[in-house]
Short mmCIF file of C-alpha atoms in Angstrom, two decimals:
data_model
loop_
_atom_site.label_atom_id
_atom_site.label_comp_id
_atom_site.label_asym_id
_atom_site.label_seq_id
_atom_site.Cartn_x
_atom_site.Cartn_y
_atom_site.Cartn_z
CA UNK A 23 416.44 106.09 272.92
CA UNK A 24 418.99 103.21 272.59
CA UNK A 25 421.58 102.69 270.52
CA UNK A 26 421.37 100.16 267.31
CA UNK A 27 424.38 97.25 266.75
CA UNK A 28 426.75 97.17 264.08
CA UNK A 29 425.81 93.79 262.95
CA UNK A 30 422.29 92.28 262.21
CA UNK A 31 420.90 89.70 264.98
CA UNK A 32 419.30 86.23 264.26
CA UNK A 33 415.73 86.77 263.65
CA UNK A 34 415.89 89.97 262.71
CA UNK A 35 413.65 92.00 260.21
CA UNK A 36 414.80 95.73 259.13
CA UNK A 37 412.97 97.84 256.48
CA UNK A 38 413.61 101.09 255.52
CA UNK A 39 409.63 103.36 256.46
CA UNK A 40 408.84 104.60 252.43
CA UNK A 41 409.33 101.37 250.85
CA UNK A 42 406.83 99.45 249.30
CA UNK A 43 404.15 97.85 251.47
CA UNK A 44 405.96 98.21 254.79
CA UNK A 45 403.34 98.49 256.89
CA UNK A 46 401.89 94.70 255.80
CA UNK A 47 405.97 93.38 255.71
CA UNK A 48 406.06 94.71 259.41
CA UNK A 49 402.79 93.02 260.42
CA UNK A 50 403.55 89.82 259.15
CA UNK A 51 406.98 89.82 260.85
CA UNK A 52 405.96 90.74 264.01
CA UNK A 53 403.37 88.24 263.66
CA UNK A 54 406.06 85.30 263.48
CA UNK A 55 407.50 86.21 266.68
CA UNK A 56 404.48 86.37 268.91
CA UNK A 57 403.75 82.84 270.18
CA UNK A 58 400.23 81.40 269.39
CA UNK A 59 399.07 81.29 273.39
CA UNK A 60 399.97 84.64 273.44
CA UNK A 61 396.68 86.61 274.15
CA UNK A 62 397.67 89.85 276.78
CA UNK A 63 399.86 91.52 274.08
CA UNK A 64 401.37 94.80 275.17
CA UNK A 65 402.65 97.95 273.15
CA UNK A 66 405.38 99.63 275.25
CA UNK A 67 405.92 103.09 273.38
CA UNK A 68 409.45 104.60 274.92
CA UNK A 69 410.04 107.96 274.56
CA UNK A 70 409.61 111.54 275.43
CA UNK A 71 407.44 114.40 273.84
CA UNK A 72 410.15 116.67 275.10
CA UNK A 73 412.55 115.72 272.37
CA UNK A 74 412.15 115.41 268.39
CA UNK A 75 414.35 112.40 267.74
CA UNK A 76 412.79 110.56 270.84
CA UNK A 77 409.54 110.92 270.58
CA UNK A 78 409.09 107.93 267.50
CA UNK A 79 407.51 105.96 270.74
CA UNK A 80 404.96 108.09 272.40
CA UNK A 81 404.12 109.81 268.65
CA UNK A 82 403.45 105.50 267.78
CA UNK A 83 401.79 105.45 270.80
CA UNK A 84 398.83 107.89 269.63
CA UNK A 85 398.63 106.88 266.39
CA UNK A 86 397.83 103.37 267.48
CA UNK A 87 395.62 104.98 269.98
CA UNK A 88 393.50 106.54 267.42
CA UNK A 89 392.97 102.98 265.43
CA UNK A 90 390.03 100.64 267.03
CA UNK A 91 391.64 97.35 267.94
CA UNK A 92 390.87 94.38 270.13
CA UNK A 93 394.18 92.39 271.52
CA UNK A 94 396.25 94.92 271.89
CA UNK A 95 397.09 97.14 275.12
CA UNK A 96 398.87 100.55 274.30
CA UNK A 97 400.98 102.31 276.64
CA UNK A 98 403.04 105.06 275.98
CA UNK A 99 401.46 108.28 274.06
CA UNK A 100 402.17 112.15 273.57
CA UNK A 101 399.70 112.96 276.26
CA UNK A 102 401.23 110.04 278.23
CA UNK A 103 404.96 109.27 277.54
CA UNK A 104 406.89 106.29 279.41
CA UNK A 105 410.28 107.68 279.99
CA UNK A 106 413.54 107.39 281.80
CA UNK A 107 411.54 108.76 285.15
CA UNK A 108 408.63 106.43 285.37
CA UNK A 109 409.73 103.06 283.15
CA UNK A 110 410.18 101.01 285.90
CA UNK A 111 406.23 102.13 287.68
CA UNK A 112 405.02 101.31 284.57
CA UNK A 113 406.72 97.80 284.12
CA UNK A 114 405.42 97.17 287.83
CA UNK A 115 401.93 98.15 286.77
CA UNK A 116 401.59 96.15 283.75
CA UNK A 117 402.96 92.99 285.17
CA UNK A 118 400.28 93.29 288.18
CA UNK A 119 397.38 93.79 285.81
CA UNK A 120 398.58 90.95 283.44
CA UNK A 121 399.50 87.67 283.98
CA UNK A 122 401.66 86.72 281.49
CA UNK A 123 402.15 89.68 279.28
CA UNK A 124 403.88 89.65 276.04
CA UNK A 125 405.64 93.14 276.03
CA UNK A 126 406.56 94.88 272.21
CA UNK A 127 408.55 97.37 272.36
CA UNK A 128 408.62 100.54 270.52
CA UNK A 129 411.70 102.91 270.88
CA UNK A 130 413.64 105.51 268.60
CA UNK A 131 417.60 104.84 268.37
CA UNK A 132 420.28 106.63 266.59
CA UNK A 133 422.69 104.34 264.43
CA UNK A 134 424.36 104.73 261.34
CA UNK A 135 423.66 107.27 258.13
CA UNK A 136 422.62 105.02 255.76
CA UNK A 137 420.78 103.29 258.26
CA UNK A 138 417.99 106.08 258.95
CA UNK A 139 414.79 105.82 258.24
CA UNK A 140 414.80 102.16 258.86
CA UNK A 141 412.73 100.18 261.16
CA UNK A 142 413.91 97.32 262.59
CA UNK A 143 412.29 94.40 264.77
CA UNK A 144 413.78 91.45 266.47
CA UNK A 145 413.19 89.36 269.46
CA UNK A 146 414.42 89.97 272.94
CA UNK A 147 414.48 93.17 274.94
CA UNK A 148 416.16 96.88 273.78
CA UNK A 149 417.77 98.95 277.08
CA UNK A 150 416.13 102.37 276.42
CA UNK A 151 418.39 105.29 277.29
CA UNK A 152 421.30 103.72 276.07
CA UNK A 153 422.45 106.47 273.59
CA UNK A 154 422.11 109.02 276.37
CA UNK A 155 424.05 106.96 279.02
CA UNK A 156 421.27 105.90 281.24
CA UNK A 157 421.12 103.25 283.36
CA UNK A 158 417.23 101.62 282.43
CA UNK A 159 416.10 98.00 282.44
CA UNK A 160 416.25 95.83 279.74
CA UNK A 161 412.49 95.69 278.22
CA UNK A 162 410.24 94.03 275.68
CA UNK A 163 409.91 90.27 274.58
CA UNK A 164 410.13 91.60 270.98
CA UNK A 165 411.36 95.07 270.30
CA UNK A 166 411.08 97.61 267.06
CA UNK A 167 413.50 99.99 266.81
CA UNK A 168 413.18 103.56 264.17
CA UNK A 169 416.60 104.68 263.23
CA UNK A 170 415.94 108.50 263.67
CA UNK A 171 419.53 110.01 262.98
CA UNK A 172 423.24 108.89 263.05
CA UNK A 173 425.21 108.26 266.53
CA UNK A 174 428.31 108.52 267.03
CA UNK A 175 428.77 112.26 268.45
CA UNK A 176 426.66 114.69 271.04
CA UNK A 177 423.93 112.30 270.79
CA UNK A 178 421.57 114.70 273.00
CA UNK A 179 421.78 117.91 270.12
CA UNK A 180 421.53 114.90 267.88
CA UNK A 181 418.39 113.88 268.75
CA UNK A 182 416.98 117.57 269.28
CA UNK A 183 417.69 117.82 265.73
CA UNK A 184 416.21 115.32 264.53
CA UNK A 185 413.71 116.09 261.72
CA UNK A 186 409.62 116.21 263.13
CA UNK A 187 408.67 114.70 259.70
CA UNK A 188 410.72 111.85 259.69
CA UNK A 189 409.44 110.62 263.06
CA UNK A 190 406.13 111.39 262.19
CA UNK A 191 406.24 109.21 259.04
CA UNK A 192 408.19 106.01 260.60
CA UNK A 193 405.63 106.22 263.65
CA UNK A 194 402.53 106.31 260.91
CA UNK A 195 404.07 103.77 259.18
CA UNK A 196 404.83 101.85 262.85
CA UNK A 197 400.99 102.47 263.84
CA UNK A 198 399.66 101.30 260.85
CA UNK A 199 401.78 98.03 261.48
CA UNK A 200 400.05 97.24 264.66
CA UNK A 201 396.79 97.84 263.24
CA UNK A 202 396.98 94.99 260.63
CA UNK A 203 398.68 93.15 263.17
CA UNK A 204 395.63 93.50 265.48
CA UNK A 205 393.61 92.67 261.98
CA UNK A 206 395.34 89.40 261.40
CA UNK A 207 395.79 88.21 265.80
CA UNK A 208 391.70 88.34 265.17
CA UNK A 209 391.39 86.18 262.20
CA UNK A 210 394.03 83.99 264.31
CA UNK A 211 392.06 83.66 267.25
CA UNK A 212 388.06 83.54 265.36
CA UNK A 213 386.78 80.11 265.16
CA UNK A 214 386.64 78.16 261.61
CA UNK A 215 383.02 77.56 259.88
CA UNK A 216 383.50 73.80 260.95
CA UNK A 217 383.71 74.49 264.60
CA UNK A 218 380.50 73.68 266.79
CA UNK A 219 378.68 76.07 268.91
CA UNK A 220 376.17 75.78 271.17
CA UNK A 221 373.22 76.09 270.47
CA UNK A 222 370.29 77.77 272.28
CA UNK A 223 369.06 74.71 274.25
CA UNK A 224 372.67 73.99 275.80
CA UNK A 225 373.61 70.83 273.47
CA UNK A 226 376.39 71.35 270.91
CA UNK A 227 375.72 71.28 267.31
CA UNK A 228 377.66 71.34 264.58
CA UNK A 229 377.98 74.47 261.96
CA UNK A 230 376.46 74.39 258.26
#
């Protein structure tokens, strides 16, 4: 859970979960921020089961789980929650499996009330545990963040009473995202009609 700024950052794209073709607005965004050589994509869902308003991540984290998709690497889910206790393992562990990972990540934070509901991404890291005072490393080439409730006071009861339904929509909505996204990193990476192949004897021909 971190905590959102006052003021909007370069680069950054914020919709609100119920409006209008989010899901395809949060796709496309996302999409302008991953580089093109970018091919070991990882979804770092942040959060804990243990606690309504934080568990946008993990809850993201099992939708996405639940789609069929190709380029992307999910970590983070109900049954499986990255947290403040095991953050840094799992940093360690994806950066030995993966060269040169790009890291999204996925985290609930608590800003202001006319604010919630929204879901914002941006590049450049988010320091999870922020709202709750914890001292966490800085994580994620790009980050989204779901404005769950309104900071500013008790921010633990905050987030315990932070509506189920709300976090269950914004992570659908989230989920959803990452499946077009996975959609359109495929029609990215397929070759044209007008690229050869090879054909069965070894010697390259050229498509009809």
């Amino acid at each position: 859970m971190n905590l959102k700024r006052k003021f909007s950052q370069k680069n950054e794209y914020r919709y609100n979960f119920d409006e209008p073709m989010m899901e395809t607005k949060l796709s496309k965004s996302l999409l302008s921020l991953i580089p093109n050589n970018s091919i070991q994509i990882i979804i770092l869902c942040i959060g804990t089961d243990r606690s309504t308003g934080d568990s946008l991540g993990p809850m993201t984290g099992t939708f996405l789980s639940e789609f069929p998709h190709k380029h992307l690497h999910v970590y983070g889910t109900l049954d499986e929650p990255i947290h403040a206790t095991n953050l840094q393992n799992h940093l360690q562990a994806i950066h030995s499996s993966f060269d040169n990972p790009f890291i999204i990540a996925v985290d609930a934070c608590l800003g202001r009330v006319k604010s919630i509901g929204s879901v914002i991404t941006a590049p450049g890291p988010i320091q999870p545990g922020k709202a709750l005072n914890k001292d966490l490393p800085k994580v994620g080439d790009v980050h989204i963040s779901g404005v769950v409730n309104v900071s500013g006071y008790m921010e633990f009861f905050v987030l315990q009473n932070t509506r189920l339904s709300l976090v269950m929509q914004m992570a659908r909505k989230i989920s959803s995202a990452f499946y077009l996204l996975d959609h359109q990193l495929s029609e990215q990476i397929a070759p044209s009609p007008s690229t050869n192949i090879i054909a069965h004897d070894g010697q390259r021909s050229s498509s009809i």
